[in-house]
């Protein structure tokens, strides 16, 4: 075991932070630590917060942290904001809503840039969740990138999904659409002190109540109202999250979700590698891009990569 | 296969001063220079800023201060940085700083002070060089 991992396991924050960096950059020491931590992980309840940009995801996370800390949990938070497709830089503003929560003991907050991953979550985010779980954080909140209608990747990565919506963003028709309006275990109407809140509540409720299908896992989604800036509805929301957690455990789904998360993590890493293979192939062929030669290069580079992975283990 | 490390910067407004346009412009410029910027916003205490830098494993702390309290507050930052083993983290300060205070700030442990009118490119170049020097991280191209 590396010295860094040892210190991280004792709860030393700077060591945890440095270890997470090594993990997110797939550094060999980080991967070794992740392997160790993954053997100890599997008990944290992972909650995903998703929704459109500006719905109040970060603000509600701040309020959820308070409530979890009050209940004596160790809380890990991973927040993702977009990377620039042009410069690869990122402007991450989620922490601004946390104010002094990060100075609380037992709360560890980490911002992540999406680094080209689409769909709301990234390989890095899932690796950090796995690590925080193994380090003993028993409630983990992951904030997706501001999501659109098809950003449903978060489904197989977390135990409990709360989709945040805000009043005034659409009528019943929007609520009935496929995609993000199907994945929630909870639909949270945030900013519920706005005049259109009741209409949003009713149309979301209709979208759920009118379904005759079997709900995912047999859990009928709950529509809740919150005013995150004032902490209204947060205690009740955490009560319901805990209820969902017990439900998943009683059905044996809690464990299954962790398996799904690990599969997803590997899938995202493989996909990222494919992107790199393609980039390299394009580089090799850049004089004249023709489909067949490009495919041949991809095949060759991919073969080299697989051989390399084989040698490493 | 490990990935190319990107520079991570925590940008914060230190103390009681509500003018954040400059800090936002800087944060945006660093994003455009290919860095991953964590913008922590207004009225941050030294404790909050250093804690954010610890948890984020930031390479750089960028402080914006226009209140005139820099000689009072920066020592708190440098003290907390030492206590938290952030000796290799680059510390840059920008804002309304009288020229005669620059050397005092540098003696406290600030790596560079940027005055109003500083060139954005010059700031990001300085940061890249300083990170390479202090953190042993190679300078990356923003492409």
Coordinates of C-alpha atoms in Angstrom, one line a residue:
Chain A
X1 CA 0.0 0.0 0.0
X2 CA 1.3 3.4 -0.9
X3 CA 2.0 6.0 1.8
X4 CA -0.6 8.3 0.1
X5 CA -3.3 5.7 0.3
X6 CA -2.5 5.0 3.9
X7 CA -2.8 8.7 4.8
X8 CA -6.0 9.0 2.8
X9 CA -7.5 6.0 4.7
X10 CA -6.8 7.9 7.9
X11 CA -8.9 10.7 6.6
X12 CA -6.2 13.2 5.8
X13 CA -7.8 15.6 3.3
X14 CA -4.7 16.6 1.3
X15 CA -3.9 13.0 0.8
X16 CA -7.4 12.1 -0.3
X17 CA -7.3 15.1 -2.7
X18 CA -4.0 14.0 -4.2
X19 CA -5.1 10.4 -4.5
X20 CA -8.3 11.4 -6.3
X21 CA -6.1 13.3 -8.8
X22 CA -4.0 10.3 -9.4
X23 CA -7.2 8.2 -9.9
X24 CA -8.9 10.7 -12.3
X25 CA -5.7 10.9 -14.5
X26 CA -5.4 7.0 -14.5
X27 CA -2.0 7.2 -13.0
X28 CA -0.6 3.7 -12.1
X29 CA -0.4 4.5 -8.3
X30 CA -4.0 5.8 -8.5
X31 CA -5.3 2.7 -10.3
X32 CA -3.6 0.5 -7.7
X33 CA -5.2 2.5 -4.9
X34 CA -8.6 2.3 -6.7
X35 CA -8.3 -1.5 -6.9
X36 CA -7.7 -1.6 -3.2
X37 CA -10.6 0.8 -2.4
X38 CA -13.0 -1.0 -4.7
X39 CA -12.6 -4.0 -2.5
X40 CA -13.8 -2.0 0.4
X41 CA -16.5 0.0 -1.4
X42 CA -20.1 -0.9 -1.9
X43 CA -21.8 0.5 1.2
X44 CA -22.3 4.1 0.3
X45 CA -25.7 5.3 -0.9
X46 CA -25.0 7.2 -4.1
X47 CA -27.5 9.9 -5.0
X48 CA -27.5 11.5 -8.5
X49 CA -28.8 15.0 -8.9
X50 CA -29.6 15.9 -12.5
X51 CA -31.6 18.5 -14.4
X52 CA -31.3 21.5 -16.7
X53 CA -28.6 24.2 -16.1
X54 CA -29.9 26.7 -13.5
X55 CA -32.4 24.3 -11.9
X56 CA -30.6 24.6 -8.6
X57 CA -28.7 21.4 -8.5
X58 CA -25.7 22.8 -6.7
X59 CA -27.9 24.8 -4.3
X60 CA -30.0 21.8 -3.4
X61 CA -26.8 19.8 -2.9
X62 CA -25.6 22.4 -0.4
X63 CA -28.9 21.9 1.5
X64 CA -28.6 18.1 1.3
X65 CA -25.1 18.2 2.8
X66 CA -26.4 20.1 5.8
X67 CA -29.1 17.5 6.4
X68 CA -26.8 14.5 5.9
X69 CA -24.2 16.1 8.3
X70 CA -27.0 16.6 10.8
X71 CA -27.7 12.9 10.6
X72 CA -24.0 12.2 11.2
X73 CA -23.1 10.9 7.8
X74 CA -19.8 11.4 6.0
X75 CA -20.6 13.1 2.8
X76 CA -18.7 12.9 -0.5
X77 CA -19.7 15.2 -3.3
X78 CA -18.6 15.1 -7.0
X79 CA -19.8 17.9 -9.2
X80 CA -19.3 17.9 -12.9
X81 CA -19.3 21.0 -15.1
X82 CA -18.6 21.1 -18.9
X83 CA -15.2 21.3 -20.5
X84 CA -14.7 23.5 -23.5
X85 CA -14.7 21.5 -26.8
X86 CA -12.3 24.1 -28.1
X87 CA -9.7 24.8 -25.4
X88 CA -10.5 21.9 -23.1
X89 CA -10.6 24.4 -20.3
X90 CA -13.5 24.6 -17.9
X91 CA -15.2 27.2 -15.7
X92 CA -16.6 25.4 -12.8
X93 CA -19.0 27.4 -10.6
X94 CA -20.7 24.7 -8.5
X95 CA -18.6 25.3 -5.4
X96 CA -19.9 28.9 -5.2
X97 CA -23.2 27.4 -3.9
X98 CA -21.5 25.4 -1.2
X99 CA -20.3 28.4 0.9
X100 CA -18.8 27.1 4.1
X101 CA -20.0 23.5 3.8
X102 CA -16.6 22.4 2.6
X103 CA -15.1 23.6 5.9
X104 CA -17.3 21.1 7.8
X105 CA -15.6 18.0 9.0
X106 CA -16.8 14.8 7.2
X107 CA -17.6 16.7 4.0
X108 CA -15.4 16.3 0.9
X109 CA -16.3 18.3 -2.2
X110 CA -14.7 17.8 -5.6
X111 CA -15.3 19.6 -8.9
X112 CA -14.7 17.8 -12.1
X113 CA -14.6 19.0 -15.7
X114 CA -16.5 16.7 -18.1
X115 CA -13.4 16.4 -20.4
X116 CA -15.3 15.4 -23.5
X117 CA -17.7 12.9 -21.9
X118 CA -21.3 13.4 -23.0
X119 CA -24.4 12.1 -21.2
X120 CA -24.0 13.9 -17.8
X121 CA -21.5 11.6 -16.1
X122 CA -17.9 10.7 -16.9
X123 CA -15.5 7.9 -16.2
X124 CA -13.6 10.1 -13.9
X125 CA -16.8 10.8 -11.8
X126 CA -17.5 7.1 -11.4
X127 CA -13.9 6.4 -10.4
X128 CA -14.1 9.1 -7.8
X129 CA -17.4 7.8 -6.5
X130 CA -15.8 4.3 -6.1
X131 CA -12.8 5.8 -4.3
X132 CA -14.9 8.0 -1.9
X133 CA -17.1 4.9 -1.2
X134 CA -14.0 2.9 -0.3
X135 CA -12.6 5.7 1.8
X136 CA -15.6 5.5 4.0
X137 CA -17.9 8.3 2.8
X138 CA -21.3 6.7 3.3
X139 CA -23.5 9.2 1.5
X140 CA -22.2 10.3 -1.9
X141 CA -23.9 13.0 -4.0
X142 CA -23.0 13.3 -7.7
X143 CA -24.1 16.3 -9.7
X144 CA -24.4 15.8 -13.4
X145 CA -23.6 18.4 -16.0
X146 CA -26.7 20.5 -16.7
X147 CA -28.7 17.9 -18.6
X148 CA -30.9 17.9 -21.7
X149 CA -33.6 15.5 -22.7
X150 CA -31.4 12.6 -23.6
X151 CA -28.8 12.8 -20.9
X152 CA -29.8 9.6 -19.2
X153 CA -26.4 8.0 -18.7
X154 CA -26.6 8.6 -14.9
X155 CA -29.3 5.8 -14.7
X156 CA -26.9 3.0 -14.3
X157 CA -24.3 4.8 -12.2
X158 CA -26.2 5.7 -9.0
X159 CA -28.7 4.3 -6.6
X160 CA -31.2 7.1 -6.4
X161 CA -31.8 9.7 -9.1
X162 CA -33.5 13.0 -8.4
X163 CA -34.4 15.0 -11.6
X164 CA -34.7 18.7 -10.7
X165 CA -37.2 20.8 -12.7
X166 CA -38.1 24.4 -12.2
X167 CA -41.5 26.1 -12.7
X168 CA -42.1 27.6 -16.0
X169 CA -40.0 25.3 -18.2
X170 CA -42.8 23.5 -20.1
X171 CA -46.2 22.0 -20.0
X172 CA -47.6 18.5 -19.7
X173 CA -46.3 17.6 -23.2
X174 CA -42.7 18.2 -22.0
X175 CA -43.4 16.1 -18.9
X176 CA -44.7 13.2 -21.1
X177 CA -41.6 12.9 -23.3
X178 CA -39.2 10.1 -23.2
X179 CA -35.7 10.4 -21.9
X180 CA -34.8 12.4 -18.8
X181 CA -38.5 12.5 -17.7
X182 CA -38.4 8.7 -17.4
X183 CA -35.3 8.2 -15.3
X184 CA -36.1 9.8 -12.0
X185 CA -36.8 8.0 -8.8
X186 CA -37.7 11.5 -7.7
X187 CA -38.9 14.6 -9.6
X188 CA -38.1 17.6 -7.5
X189 CA -39.9 20.9 -8.4
X190 CA -37.3 23.3 -7.1
X191 CA -38.0 27.0 -6.7
X192 CA -41.4 25.9 -5.6
X193 CA -42.2 29.4 -4.3
X194 CA -42.6 30.6 -7.8
X195 CA -46.1 31.2 -9.1
X196 CA -46.0 28.5 -11.8
X197 CA -44.9 25.8 -9.3
X198 CA -48.3 24.3 -8.9
X199 CA -48.8 23.9 -12.6
X200 CA -45.4 22.2 -12.9
X201 CA -46.3 19.9 -10.0
X202 CA -49.6 18.9 -11.6
X203 CA -48.2 18.2 -15.0
X204 CA -45.3 16.1 -13.7
X205 CA -47.6 14.2 -11.4
X206 CA -49.9 13.6 -14.4
X207 CA -47.0 12.2 -16.4
X208 CA -46.3 9.7 -13.7
X209 CA -49.8 8.8 -12.6
X210 CA -51.0 8.2 -16.2
X211 CA -48.4 5.5 -16.7
X212 CA -49.7 2.0 -16.7
X213 CA -46.3 0.4 -17.2
X214 CA -44.3 -1.2 -14.5
X215 CA -42.0 1.4 -13.0
X216 CA -38.3 0.7 -13.0
X217 CA -37.5 -1.5 -10.0
X218 CA -41.1 -1.4 -9.1
X219 CA -40.7 2.0 -7.5
X220 CA -43.3 4.6 -8.3
X221 CA -41.5 8.0 -8.7
X222 CA -42.2 10.6 -6.2
X223 CA -42.9 14.2 -7.1
X224 CA -41.5 16.6 -4.4
X225 CA -41.4 20.4 -4.0
X226 CA -38.4 22.3 -2.6
X227 CA -37.1 25.8 -2.2
X228 CA -33.4 24.9 -1.9
X229 CA -32.2 28.5 -1.1
X230 CA -34.4 28.4 2.0
X231 CA -33.9 24.8 2.9
X232 CA -37.6 24.1 2.5
X233 CA -38.6 20.5 1.8
X234 CA -35.0 19.2 2.2
X235 CA -35.5 17.2 5.4
X236 CA -38.5 15.5 3.8
X237 CA -36.5 14.8 0.7
X238 CA -33.7 13.2 2.6
X239 CA -36.3 11.1 4.5
X240 CA -37.6 9.9 1.1
X241 CA -34.1 9.2 -0.2
X242 CA -33.5 7.0 2.8
X243 CA -36.8 5.2 2.2
X244 CA -35.7 4.6 -1.4
X245 CA -32.4 3.2 -0.1
X246 CA -34.1 0.7 2.2
X247 CA -36.4 -0.2 -0.7
X248 CA -33.4 -1.0 -3.0
X249 CA -31.8 -3.0 -0.3
X250 CA -34.9 -5.0 0.4
X251 CA -35.2 -5.9 -3.3
X252 CA -31.5 -6.7 -3.7
X253 CA -31.1 -3.9 -6.2
X254 CA -28.7 -1.8 -4.1
X255 CA -25.9 -4.3 -4.8
X256 CA -26.9 -4.6 -8.4
X257 CA -26.5 -0.9 -8.9
X258 CA -22.9 -1.0 -7.8
X259 CA -22.2 -3.8 -10.3
X260 CA -23.9 -1.6 -13.0
X261 CA -21.8 1.4 -11.9
X262 CA -18.6 -0.6 -12.4
X263 CA -19.6 -1.8 -15.8
X264 CA -20.5 1.7 -16.8
X265 CA -17.1 2.9 -15.5
X266 CA -15.3 0.5 -17.7
X267 CA -17.5 1.3 -20.7
X268 CA -16.7 5.0 -20.4
X269 CA -13.0 4.3 -20.1
X270 CA -13.1 2.0 -23.2
X271 CA -15.1 4.7 -25.1
X272 CA -12.6 7.3 -24.2
X273 CA -9.8 5.0 -25.4
X274 CA -11.7 4.6 -28.7
X275 CA -11.7 8.3 -29.1
X276 CA -8.0 8.4 -28.7
X277 CA -7.5 5.6 -31.2
X278 CA -9.6 7.5 -33.7
X279 CA -7.7 10.7 -33.2
X280 CA -4.4 8.8 -33.7
X281 CA -5.7 7.2 -36.9
X282 CA -6.8 10.6 -38.2
X283 CA -3.4 11.9 -37.5
X284 CA -1.7 9.1 -39.4
X285 CA -4.0 9.6 -42.4
X286 CA -4.2 13.4 -42.3
X287 CA -2.8 13.9 -45.8
X288 CA -5.9 12.3 -47.4
X289 CA -8.8 11.0 -45.3
X290 CA -10.3 8.0 -47.0
X291 CA -12.7 5.7 -45.3
X292 CA -10.9 2.3 -45.9
X293 CA -7.4 3.4 -45.1
X294 CA -8.7 5.2 -42.0
X295 CA -10.5 2.0 -40.9
X296 CA -7.3 0.0 -41.4
X297 CA -5.3 2.4 -39.2
X298 CA -8.0 2.2 -36.5
X299 CA -7.8 -1.6 -36.6
X300 CA -4.0 -1.5 -36.3
X301 CA -3.8 1.1 -33.5
X302 CA -6.6 -0.7 -31.6
X303 CA -4.8 -3.9 -31.9
X304 CA -1.7 -2.3 -30.4
X305 CA -3.7 -0.8 -27.6
X306 CA -5.3 -4.1 -26.7
X307 CA -1.9 -5.8 -26.7
X308 CA -0.7 -3.1 -24.4
X309 CA -3.6 -3.6 -22.0
X310 CA -2.9 -7.3 -22.1
X311 CA 0.8 -6.8 -21.1
X312 CA -0.1 -4.4 -18.3
X313 CA -2.1 -7.1 -16.4
Chain B
X1 CA -2.5 4.9 -20.3
X2 CA -2.5 8.0 -18.1
X3 CA -3.9 11.3 -19.4
X4 CA -2.4 14.7 -19.9
X5 CA -2.7 16.7 -16.7
X6 CA -4.6 20.0 -16.9
X7 CA -3.8 22.9 -14.7
X8 CA -6.5 23.4 -12.0
X9 CA -7.0 26.8 -10.5
X10 CA -9.1 28.0 -7.6
X11 CA -10.2 31.6 -8.2
X12 CA -11.7 33.4 -5.2
X13 CA -12.7 36.8 -3.9
X14 CA -11.1 37.3 -0.5
X15 CA -12.9 39.2 2.2
X16 CA -15.6 41.8 2.2
X17 CA -15.7 43.2 -1.2
X18 CA -18.5 42.8 -3.7
X19 CA -16.7 43.5 -7.0
X20 CA -16.3 40.3 -8.8
X21 CA -16.3 41.3 -12.5
X22 CA -12.5 41.2 -12.6
X23 CA -12.3 37.8 -11.0
X24 CA -14.9 36.5 -13.5
X25 CA -12.9 37.9 -16.4
X26 CA -9.7 36.3 -15.2
X27 CA -11.5 32.9 -14.5
X28 CA -12.9 33.0 -18.0
X29 CA -9.5 33.9 -19.6
X30 CA -7.9 30.9 -17.8
X31 CA -10.6 28.6 -19.0
X32 CA -9.9 29.9 -22.5
X33 CA -6.2 29.2 -21.9
X34 CA -7.2 25.5 -21.4
X35 CA -7.2 25.4 -17.6
X36 CA -9.8 23.9 -15.3
X37 CA -11.0 26.8 -13.1
X38 CA -13.0 26.4 -9.9
X39 CA -14.7 29.7 -9.3
X40 CA -15.6 30.0 -5.6
X41 CA -17.2 33.4 -5.7
X42 CA -17.6 36.4 -3.4
X43 CA -16.8 37.1 0.3
X44 CA -14.6 34.0 0.9
X45 CA -12.7 33.6 4.1
X46 CA -9.1 32.5 4.0
X47 CA -10.3 29.2 5.6
X48 CA -12.8 28.6 2.8
X49 CA -10.3 29.4 0.0
X50 CA -7.6 27.1 1.4
X51 CA -10.0 24.3 2.1
X52 CA -11.3 24.5 -1.5
X53 CA -7.7 24.4 -2.8
X54 CA -6.9 21.3 -0.6
X55 CA -10.0 19.3 -1.7
X56 CA -9.6 20.3 -5.3
X57 CA -5.9 19.5 -5.3
X58 CA -5.5 22.9 -7.0
X59 CA -2.2 23.8 -8.7
X60 CA -2.9 27.5 -8.3
X61 CA -4.8 29.8 -6.0
X62 CA -5.9 33.1 -7.7
X63 CA -7.1 35.8 -5.3
X64 CA -8.9 38.9 -6.3
X65 CA -9.0 41.7 -3.8
X66 CA -10.1 45.2 -4.2
X67 CA -10.9 46.2 -0.6
X68 CA -7.5 47.4 0.5
X69 CA -7.3 44.7 3.1
X70 CA -4.6 42.6 1.3
X71 CA -1.8 43.2 3.8
X72 CA -4.2 42.1 6.5
X73 CA -5.7 39.0 4.8
X74 CA -3.0 37.5 2.5
X75 CA -0.9 36.5 5.5
X76 CA -3.8 34.4 6.7
X77 CA -3.9 32.6 3.3
X78 CA -0.1 31.9 3.3
X79 CA -0.2 30.7 6.9
X80 CA -3.1 28.3 6.2
X81 CA -1.4 27.2 3.0
X82 CA 1.7 26.2 5.0
X83 CA -0.3 24.5 7.7
X84 CA -2.1 22.5 5.0
X85 CA 1.1 21.4 3.1
X86 CA 0.3 23.6 0.1
X87 CA 3.9 24.7 -0.3
X88 CA 4.0 23.8 -4.0
X89 CA 0.8 25.6 -4.9
X90 CA 1.2 28.8 -6.9
X91 CA -0.4 31.9 -5.3
X92 CA -1.3 34.9 -7.5
X93 CA -3.0 38.0 -6.4
X94 CA -4.8 40.6 -8.5
X95 CA -6.8 43.7 -7.9
X96 CA -6.2 47.2 -6.6
X97 CA -2.8 46.9 -4.9
X98 CA -0.6 50.0 -4.3
X99 CA 2.7 49.4 -6.1
X100 CA 4.6 49.8 -2.9
X101 CA 2.8 46.8 -1.4
X102 CA 3.9 44.3 -4.2
X103 CA 7.2 43.5 -2.7
X104 CA 5.7 43.0 0.8
X105 CA 3.2 40.6 -0.7
X106 CA 5.9 38.7 -2.5
X107 CA 7.9 38.5 0.8
X108 CA 4.8 36.9 2.4
X109 CA 4.9 34.1 -0.2
X110 CA 2.8 35.5 -3.1
X111 CA 4.3 34.4 -6.4
X112 CA 3.0 37.3 -8.5
X113 CA 0.8 40.3 -8.2
X114 CA -1.2 41.5 -11.2
X115 CA -2.3 45.1 -11.3
X116 CA -5.4 46.6 -13.1
X117 CA -4.6 46.6 -16.9
X118 CA -2.6 43.4 -16.8
X119 CA -2.6 41.5 -20.0
X120 CA -4.8 38.3 -19.8
X121 CA -2.4 36.3 -21.9
X122 CA 0.6 37.4 -19.7
X123 CA -1.3 36.2 -16.7
X124 CA -2.0 32.7 -18.1
X125 CA 1.5 32.4 -19.4
X126 CA 2.9 33.3 -16.0
X127 CA 0.7 30.7 -14.3
X128 CA 1.8 28.0 -16.8
X129 CA 5.5 28.7 -16.2
X130 CA 5.0 28.9 -12.4
X131 CA 3.1 25.6 -12.2
X132 CA 5.8 23.9 -14.3
X133 CA 8.4 25.2 -11.9
X134 CA 6.7 24.7 -8.6
X135 CA 4.6 21.5 -9.3
X136 CA 7.0 20.0 -11.8
X137 CA 4.1 19.9 -14.3
X138 CA 4.9 20.2 -17.9
X139 CA 3.5 23.2 -19.8
X140 CA 0.6 22.2 -22.0
X141 CA -0.6 23.7 -25.2
X142 CA -4.1 25.0 -25.1
X143 CA -5.2 23.2 -28.3

